[in-house]
GROMACS .gro file of N, CA and C in nm:
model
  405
    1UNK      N    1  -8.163   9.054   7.475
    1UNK     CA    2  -8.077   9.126   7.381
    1UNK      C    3  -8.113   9.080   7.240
    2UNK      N    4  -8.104   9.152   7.163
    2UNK     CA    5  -8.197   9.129   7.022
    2UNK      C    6  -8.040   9.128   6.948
    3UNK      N    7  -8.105   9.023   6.788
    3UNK     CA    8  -7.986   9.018   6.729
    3UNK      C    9  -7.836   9.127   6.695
    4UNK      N   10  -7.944   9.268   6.630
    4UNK     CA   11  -7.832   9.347   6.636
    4UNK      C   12  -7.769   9.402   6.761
    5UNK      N   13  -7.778   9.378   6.847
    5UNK     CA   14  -7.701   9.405   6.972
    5UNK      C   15  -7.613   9.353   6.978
    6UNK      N   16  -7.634   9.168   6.981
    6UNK     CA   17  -7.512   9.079   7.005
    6UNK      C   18  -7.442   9.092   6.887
    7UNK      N   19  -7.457   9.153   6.733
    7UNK     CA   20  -7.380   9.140   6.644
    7UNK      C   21  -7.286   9.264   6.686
    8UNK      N   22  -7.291   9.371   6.742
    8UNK     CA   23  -7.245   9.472   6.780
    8UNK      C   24  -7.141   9.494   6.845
    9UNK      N   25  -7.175   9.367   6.998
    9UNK     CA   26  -7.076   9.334   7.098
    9UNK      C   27  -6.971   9.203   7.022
   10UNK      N   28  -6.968   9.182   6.928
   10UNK     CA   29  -6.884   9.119   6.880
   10UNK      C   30  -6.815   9.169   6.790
   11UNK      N   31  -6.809   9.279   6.746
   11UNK     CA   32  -6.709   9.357   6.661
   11UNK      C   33  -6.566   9.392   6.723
   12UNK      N   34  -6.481   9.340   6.643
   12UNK     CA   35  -6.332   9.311   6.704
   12UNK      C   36  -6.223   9.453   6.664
   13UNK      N   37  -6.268   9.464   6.465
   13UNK     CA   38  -6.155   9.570   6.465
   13UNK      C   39  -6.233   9.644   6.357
   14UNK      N   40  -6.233   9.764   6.323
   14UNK     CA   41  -6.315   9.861   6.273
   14UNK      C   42  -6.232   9.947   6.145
   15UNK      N   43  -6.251   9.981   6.036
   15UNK     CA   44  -6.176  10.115   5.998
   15UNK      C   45  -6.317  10.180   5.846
   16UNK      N   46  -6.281  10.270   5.878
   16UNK     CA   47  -6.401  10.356   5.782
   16UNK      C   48  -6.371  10.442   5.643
   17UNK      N   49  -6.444  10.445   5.556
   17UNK     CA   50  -6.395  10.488   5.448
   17UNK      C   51  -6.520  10.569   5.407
   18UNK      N   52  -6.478  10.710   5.386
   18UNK     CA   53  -6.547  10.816   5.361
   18UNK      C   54  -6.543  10.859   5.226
   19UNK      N   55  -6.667  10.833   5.149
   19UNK     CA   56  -6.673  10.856   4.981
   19UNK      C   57  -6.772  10.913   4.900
   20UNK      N   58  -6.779  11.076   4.900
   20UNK     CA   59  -6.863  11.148   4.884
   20UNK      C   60  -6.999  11.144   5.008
   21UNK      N   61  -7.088  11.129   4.952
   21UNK     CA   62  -7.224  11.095   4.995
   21UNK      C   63  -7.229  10.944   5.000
   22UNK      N   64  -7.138  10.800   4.993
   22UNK     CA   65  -7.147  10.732   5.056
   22UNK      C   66  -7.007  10.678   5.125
   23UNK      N   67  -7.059  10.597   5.220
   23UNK     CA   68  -6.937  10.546   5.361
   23UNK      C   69  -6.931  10.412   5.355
   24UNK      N   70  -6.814  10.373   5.359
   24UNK     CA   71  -6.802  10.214   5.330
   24UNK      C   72  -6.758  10.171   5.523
   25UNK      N   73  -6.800  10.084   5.576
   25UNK     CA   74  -6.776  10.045   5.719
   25UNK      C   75  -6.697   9.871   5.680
   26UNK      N   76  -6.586   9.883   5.708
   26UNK     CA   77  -6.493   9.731   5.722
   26UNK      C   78  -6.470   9.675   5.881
   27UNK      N   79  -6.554   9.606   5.892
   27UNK     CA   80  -6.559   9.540   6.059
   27UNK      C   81  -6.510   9.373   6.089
   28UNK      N   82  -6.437   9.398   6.136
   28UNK     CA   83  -6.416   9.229   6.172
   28UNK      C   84  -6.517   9.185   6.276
   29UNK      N   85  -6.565   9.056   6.267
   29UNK     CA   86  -6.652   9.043   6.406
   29UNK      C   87  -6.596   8.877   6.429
   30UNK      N   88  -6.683   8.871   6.509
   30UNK     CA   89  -6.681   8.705   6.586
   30UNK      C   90  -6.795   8.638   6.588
   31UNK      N   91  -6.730   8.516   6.549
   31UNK     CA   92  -6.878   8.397   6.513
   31UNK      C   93  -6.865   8.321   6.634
   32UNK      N   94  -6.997   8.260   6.672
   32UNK     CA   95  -7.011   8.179   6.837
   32UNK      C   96  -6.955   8.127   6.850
   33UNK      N   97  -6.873   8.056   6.756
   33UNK     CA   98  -6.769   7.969   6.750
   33UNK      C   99  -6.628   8.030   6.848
   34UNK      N  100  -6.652   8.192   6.801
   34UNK     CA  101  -6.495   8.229   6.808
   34UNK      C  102  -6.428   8.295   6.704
   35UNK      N  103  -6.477   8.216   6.622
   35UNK     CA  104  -6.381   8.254   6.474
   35UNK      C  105  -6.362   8.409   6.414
   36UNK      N  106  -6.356   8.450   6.316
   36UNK     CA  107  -6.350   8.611   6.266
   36UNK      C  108  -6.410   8.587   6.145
   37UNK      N  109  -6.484   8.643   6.120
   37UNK     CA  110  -6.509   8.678   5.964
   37UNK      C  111  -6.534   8.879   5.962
   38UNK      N  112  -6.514   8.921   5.837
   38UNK     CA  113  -6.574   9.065   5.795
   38UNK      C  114  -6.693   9.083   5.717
   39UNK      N  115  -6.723   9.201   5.759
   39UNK     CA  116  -6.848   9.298   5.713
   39UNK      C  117  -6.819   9.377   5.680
   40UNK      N  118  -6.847   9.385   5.515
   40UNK     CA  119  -6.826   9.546   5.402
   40UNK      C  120  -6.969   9.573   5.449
   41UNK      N  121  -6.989   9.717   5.457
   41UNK     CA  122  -7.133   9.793   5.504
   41UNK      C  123  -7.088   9.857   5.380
   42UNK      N  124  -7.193   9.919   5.310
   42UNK     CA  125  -7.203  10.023   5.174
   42UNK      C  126  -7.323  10.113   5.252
   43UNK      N  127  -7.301  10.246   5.348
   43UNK     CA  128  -7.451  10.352   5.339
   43UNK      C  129  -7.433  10.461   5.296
   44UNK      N  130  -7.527  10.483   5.210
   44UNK     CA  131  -7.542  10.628   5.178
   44UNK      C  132  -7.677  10.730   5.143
   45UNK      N  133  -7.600  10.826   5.173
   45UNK     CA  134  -7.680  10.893   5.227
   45UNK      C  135  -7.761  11.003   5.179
   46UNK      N  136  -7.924  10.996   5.197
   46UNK     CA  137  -8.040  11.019   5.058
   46UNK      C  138  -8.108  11.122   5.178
   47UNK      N  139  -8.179  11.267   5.059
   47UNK     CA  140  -8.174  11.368   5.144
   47UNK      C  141  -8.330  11.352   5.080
   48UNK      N  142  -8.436  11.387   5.172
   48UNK     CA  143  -8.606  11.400   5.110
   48UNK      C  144  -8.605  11.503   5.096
   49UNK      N  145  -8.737  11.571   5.006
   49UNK     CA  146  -8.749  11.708   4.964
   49UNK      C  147  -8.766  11.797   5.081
   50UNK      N  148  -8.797  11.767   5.207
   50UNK     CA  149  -8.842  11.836   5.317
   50UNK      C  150  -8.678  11.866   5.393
   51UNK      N  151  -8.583  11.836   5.365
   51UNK     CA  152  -8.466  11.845   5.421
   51UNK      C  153  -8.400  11.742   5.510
   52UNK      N  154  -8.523  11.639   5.585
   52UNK     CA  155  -8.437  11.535   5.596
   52UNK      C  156  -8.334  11.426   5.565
   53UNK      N  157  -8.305  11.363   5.593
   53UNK     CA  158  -8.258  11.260   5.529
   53UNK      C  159  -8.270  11.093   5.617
   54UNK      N  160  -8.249  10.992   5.523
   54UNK     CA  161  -8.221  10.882   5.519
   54UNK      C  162  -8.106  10.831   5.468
   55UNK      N  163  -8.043  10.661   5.538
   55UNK     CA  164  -7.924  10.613   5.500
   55UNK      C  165  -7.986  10.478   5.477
   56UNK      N  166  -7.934  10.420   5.316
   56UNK     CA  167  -7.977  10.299   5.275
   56UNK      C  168  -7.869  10.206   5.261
   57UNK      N  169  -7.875  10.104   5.314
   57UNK     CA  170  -7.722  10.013   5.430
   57UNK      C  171  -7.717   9.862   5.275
   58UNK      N  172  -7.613   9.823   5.270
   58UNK     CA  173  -7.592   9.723   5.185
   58UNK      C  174  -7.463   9.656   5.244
   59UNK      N  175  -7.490   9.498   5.280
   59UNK     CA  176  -7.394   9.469   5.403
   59UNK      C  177  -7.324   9.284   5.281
   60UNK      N  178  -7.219   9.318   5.316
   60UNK     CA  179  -7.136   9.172   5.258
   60UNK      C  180  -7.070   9.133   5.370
   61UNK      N  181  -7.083   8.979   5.395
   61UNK     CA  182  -7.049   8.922   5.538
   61UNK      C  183  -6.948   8.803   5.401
   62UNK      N  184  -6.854   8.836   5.448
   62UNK     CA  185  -6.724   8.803   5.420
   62UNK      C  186  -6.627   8.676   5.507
   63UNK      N  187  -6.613   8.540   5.471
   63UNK     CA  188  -6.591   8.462   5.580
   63UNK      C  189  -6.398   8.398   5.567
   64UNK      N  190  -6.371   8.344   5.639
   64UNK     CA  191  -6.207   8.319   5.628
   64UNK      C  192  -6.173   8.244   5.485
   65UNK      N  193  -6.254   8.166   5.461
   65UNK     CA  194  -6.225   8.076   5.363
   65UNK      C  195  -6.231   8.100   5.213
   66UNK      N  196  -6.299   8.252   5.217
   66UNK     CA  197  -6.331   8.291   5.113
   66UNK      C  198  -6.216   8.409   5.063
   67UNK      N  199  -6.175   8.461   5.167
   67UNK     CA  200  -6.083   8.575   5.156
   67UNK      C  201  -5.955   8.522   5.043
   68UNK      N  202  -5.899   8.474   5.006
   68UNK     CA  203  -5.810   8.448   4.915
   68UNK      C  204  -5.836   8.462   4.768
   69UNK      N  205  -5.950   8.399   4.755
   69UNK     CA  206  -6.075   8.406   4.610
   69UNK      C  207  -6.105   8.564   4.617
   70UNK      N  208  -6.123   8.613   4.721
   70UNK     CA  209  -6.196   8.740   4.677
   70UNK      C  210  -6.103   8.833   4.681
   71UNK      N  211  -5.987   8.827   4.737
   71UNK     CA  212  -5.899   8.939   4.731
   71UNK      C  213  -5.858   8.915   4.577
   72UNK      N  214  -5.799   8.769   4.513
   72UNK     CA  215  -5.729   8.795   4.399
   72UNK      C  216  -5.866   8.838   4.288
   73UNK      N  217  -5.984   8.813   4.333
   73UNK     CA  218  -6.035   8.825   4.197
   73UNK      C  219  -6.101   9.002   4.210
   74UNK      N  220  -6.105   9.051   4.327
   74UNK     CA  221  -6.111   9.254   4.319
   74UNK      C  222  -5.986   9.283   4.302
   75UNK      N  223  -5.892   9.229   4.301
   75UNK     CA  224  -5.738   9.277   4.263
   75UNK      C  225  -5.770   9.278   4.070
   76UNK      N  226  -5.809   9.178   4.060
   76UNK     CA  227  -5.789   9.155   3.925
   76UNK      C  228  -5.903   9.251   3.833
   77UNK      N  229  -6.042   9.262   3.931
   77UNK     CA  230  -6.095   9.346   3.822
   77UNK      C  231  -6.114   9.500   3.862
   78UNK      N  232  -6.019   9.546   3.959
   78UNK     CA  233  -5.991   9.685   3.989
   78UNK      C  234  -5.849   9.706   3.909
   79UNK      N  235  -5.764   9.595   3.853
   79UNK     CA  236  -5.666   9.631   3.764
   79UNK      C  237  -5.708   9.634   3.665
   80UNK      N  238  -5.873   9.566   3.593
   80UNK     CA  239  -5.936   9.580   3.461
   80UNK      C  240  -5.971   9.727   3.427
   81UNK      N  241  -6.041   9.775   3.532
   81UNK     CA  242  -6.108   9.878   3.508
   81UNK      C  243  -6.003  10.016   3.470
   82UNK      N  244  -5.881  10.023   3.639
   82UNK     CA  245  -5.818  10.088   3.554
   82UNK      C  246  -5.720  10.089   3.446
   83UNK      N  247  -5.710   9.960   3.396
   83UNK     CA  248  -5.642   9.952   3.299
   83UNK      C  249  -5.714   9.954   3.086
   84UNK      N  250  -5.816   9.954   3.134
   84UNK     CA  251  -5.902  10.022   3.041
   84UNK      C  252  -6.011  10.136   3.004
   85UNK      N  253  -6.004  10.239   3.175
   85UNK     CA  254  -6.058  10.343   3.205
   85UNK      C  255  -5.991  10.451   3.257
   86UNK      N  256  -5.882  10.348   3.299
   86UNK     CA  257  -5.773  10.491   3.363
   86UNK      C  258  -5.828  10.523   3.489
   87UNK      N  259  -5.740  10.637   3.566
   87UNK     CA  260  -5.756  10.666   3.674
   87UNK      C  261  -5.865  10.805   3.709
   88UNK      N  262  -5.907  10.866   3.594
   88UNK     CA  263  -6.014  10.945   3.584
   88UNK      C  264  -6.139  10.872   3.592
   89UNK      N  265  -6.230  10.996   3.688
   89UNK     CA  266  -6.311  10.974   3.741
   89UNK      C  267  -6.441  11.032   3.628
   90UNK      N  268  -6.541  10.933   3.554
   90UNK     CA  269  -6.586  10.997   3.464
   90UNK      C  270  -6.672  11.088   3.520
   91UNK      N  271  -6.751  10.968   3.640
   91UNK     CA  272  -6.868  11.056   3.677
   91UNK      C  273  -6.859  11.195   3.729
   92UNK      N  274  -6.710  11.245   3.725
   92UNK     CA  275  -6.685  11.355   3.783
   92UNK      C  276  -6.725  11.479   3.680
   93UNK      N  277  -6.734  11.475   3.583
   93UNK     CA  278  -6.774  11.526   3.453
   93UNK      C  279  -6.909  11.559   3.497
   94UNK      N  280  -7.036  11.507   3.560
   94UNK     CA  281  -7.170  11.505   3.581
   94UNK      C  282  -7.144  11.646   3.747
   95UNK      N  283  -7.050  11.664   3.791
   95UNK     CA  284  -7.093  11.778   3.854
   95UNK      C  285  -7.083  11.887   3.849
   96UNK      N  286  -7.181  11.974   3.907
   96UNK     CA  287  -7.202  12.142   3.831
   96UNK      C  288  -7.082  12.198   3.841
   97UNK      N  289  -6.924  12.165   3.949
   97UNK     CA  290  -6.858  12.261   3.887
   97UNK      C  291  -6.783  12.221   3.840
   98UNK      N  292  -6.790  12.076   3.745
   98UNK     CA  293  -6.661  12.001   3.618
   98UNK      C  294  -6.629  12.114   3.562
   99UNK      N  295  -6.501  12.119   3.520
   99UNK     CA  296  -6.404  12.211   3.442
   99UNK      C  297  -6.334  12.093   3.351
  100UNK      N  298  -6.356  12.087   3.237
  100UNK     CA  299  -6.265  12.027   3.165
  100UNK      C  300  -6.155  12.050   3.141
  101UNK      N  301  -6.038  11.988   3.141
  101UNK     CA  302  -5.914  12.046   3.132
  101UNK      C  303  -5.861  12.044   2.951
  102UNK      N  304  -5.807  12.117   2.933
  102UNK     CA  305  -5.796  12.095   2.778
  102UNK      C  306  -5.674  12.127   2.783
  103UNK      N  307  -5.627  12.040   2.636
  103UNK     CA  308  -5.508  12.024   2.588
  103UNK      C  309  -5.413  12.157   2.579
  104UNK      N  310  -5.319  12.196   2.612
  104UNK     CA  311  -5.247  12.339   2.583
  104UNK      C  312  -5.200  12.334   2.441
  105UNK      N  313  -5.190  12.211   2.392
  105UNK     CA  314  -5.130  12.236   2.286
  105UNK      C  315  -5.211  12.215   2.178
  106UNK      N  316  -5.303  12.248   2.172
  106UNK     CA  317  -5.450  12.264   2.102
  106UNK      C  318  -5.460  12.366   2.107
  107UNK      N  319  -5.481  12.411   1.956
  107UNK     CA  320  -5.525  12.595   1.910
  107UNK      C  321  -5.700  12.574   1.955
  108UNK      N  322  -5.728  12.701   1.968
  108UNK     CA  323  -5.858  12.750   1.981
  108UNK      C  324  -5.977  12.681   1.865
  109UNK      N  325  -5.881  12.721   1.721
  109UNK     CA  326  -5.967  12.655   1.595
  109UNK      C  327  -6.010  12.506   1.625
  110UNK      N  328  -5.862  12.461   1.618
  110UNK     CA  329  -5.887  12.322   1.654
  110UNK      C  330  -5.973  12.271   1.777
  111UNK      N  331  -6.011  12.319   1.829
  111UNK     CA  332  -6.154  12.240   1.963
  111UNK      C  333  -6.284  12.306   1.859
  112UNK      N  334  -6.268  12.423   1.801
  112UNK     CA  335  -6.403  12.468   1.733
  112UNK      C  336  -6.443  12.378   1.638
  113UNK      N  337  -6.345  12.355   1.488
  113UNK     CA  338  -6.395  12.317   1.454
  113UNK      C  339  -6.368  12.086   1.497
  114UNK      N  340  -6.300  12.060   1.582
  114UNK     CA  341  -6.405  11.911   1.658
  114UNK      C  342  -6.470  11.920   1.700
  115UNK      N  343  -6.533  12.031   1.774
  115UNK     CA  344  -6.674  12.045   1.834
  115UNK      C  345  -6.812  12.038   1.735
  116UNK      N  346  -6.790  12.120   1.588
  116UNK     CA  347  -6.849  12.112   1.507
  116UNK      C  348  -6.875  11.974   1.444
  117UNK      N  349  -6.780  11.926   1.401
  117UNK     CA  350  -6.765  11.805   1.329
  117UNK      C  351  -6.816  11.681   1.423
  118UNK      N  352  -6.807  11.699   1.517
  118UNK     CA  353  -6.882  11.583   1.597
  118UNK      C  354  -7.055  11.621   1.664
  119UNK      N  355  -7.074  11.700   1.645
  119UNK     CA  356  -7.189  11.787   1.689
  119UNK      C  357  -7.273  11.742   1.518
  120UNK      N  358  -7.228  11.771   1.437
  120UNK     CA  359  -7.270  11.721   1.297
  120UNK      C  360  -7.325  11.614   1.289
  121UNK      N  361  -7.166  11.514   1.334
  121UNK     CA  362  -7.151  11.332   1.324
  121UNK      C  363  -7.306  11.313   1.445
  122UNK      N  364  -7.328  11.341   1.574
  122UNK     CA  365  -7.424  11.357   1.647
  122UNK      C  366  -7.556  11.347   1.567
  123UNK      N  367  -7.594  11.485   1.531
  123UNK     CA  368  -7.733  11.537   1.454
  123UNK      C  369  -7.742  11.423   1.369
  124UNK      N  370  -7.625  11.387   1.289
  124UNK     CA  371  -7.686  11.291   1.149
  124UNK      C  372  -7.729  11.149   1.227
  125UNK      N  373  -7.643  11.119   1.305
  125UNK     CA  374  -7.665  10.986   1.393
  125UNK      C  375  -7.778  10.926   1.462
  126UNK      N  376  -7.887  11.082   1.424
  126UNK     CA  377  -7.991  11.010   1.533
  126UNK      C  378  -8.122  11.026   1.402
  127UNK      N  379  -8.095  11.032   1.273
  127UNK     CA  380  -8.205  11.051   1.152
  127UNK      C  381  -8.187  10.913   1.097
  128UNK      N  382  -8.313  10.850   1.111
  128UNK     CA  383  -8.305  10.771   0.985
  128UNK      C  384  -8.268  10.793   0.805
  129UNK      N  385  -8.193  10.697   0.748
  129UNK     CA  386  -8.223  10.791   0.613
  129UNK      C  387  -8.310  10.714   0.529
  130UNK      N  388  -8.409  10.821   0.486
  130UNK     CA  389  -8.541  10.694   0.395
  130UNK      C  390  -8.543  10.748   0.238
  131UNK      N  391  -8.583  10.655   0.211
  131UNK     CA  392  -8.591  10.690   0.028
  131UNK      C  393  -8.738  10.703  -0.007
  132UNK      N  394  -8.785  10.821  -0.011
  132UNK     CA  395  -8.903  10.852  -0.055
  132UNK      C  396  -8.975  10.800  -0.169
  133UNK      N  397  -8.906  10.696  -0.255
  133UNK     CA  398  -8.932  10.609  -0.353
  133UNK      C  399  -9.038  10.506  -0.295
  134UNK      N  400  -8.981  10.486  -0.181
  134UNK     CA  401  -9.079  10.369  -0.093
  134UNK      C  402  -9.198  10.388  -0.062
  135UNK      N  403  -9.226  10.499  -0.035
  135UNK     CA  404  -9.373  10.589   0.025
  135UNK      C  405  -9.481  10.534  -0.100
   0.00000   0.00000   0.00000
């Protein structure tokens, strides 16, 4: 019996988390000892130009002694994030059918001309400014 087999027959309690195009796997298992530790699995899942696909696996083996440290400190920086990013999803903006939601209480003018004025602030932002004196 080859390693991943016996790591297999020792999996105690299981639950799965389904997230877009990738799947998170939370497994408790058993060490020879007896003991329990967990396994975060991260796969997801990559399609080749021919229509197949592949799944690329990223595994955290998680042990008893550590669990206290690691719960308070992903508690603490999943309360960072949303507490300075909020509960919006940016990357959600990057798919073809994002709909931005806009303010109701915003006139029409008003998105035209911030669209302008920052579209401006943009263009100027990416020119150097040189003094032809120097030449």
């Amino acid at each position: 019996m080859n390693n991943n087999e016996m790591m297999e027959k020792e999996e105690i309690y299981s639950k799965v988390l389904r997230a877009g195009r990738r799947t998170y796997f939370f497994d408790v298992r058993a060490t020879k000892a007896g003991d329990y530790y967990l396994t975060i699995t991260e796969s997801k899942k990559f399609t080749n130009d021919d229509g197949s696909f592949h799944y690329k696996k990223h595994k955290i083996y998680l042990y008893k002694e550590d669990f206290n440290e690691f719960n308070s400190i992903l508690q603490e920086m999943t309360d960072y994030v949303i507490a300075e990013k909020g509960d919006e999803v940016i990357s959600d903006r990057h798919q073809k059918d994002y709909k931005k939601e806009y303010d109701s209480s915003k006139t029409n003018q008003d998105t035209v001309t911030e669209e302008t004025t920052n579209a401006s602030e943009t263009a100027e932002s990416r020119f150097t400014d040189i003094d032809f004196d120097d030449i």
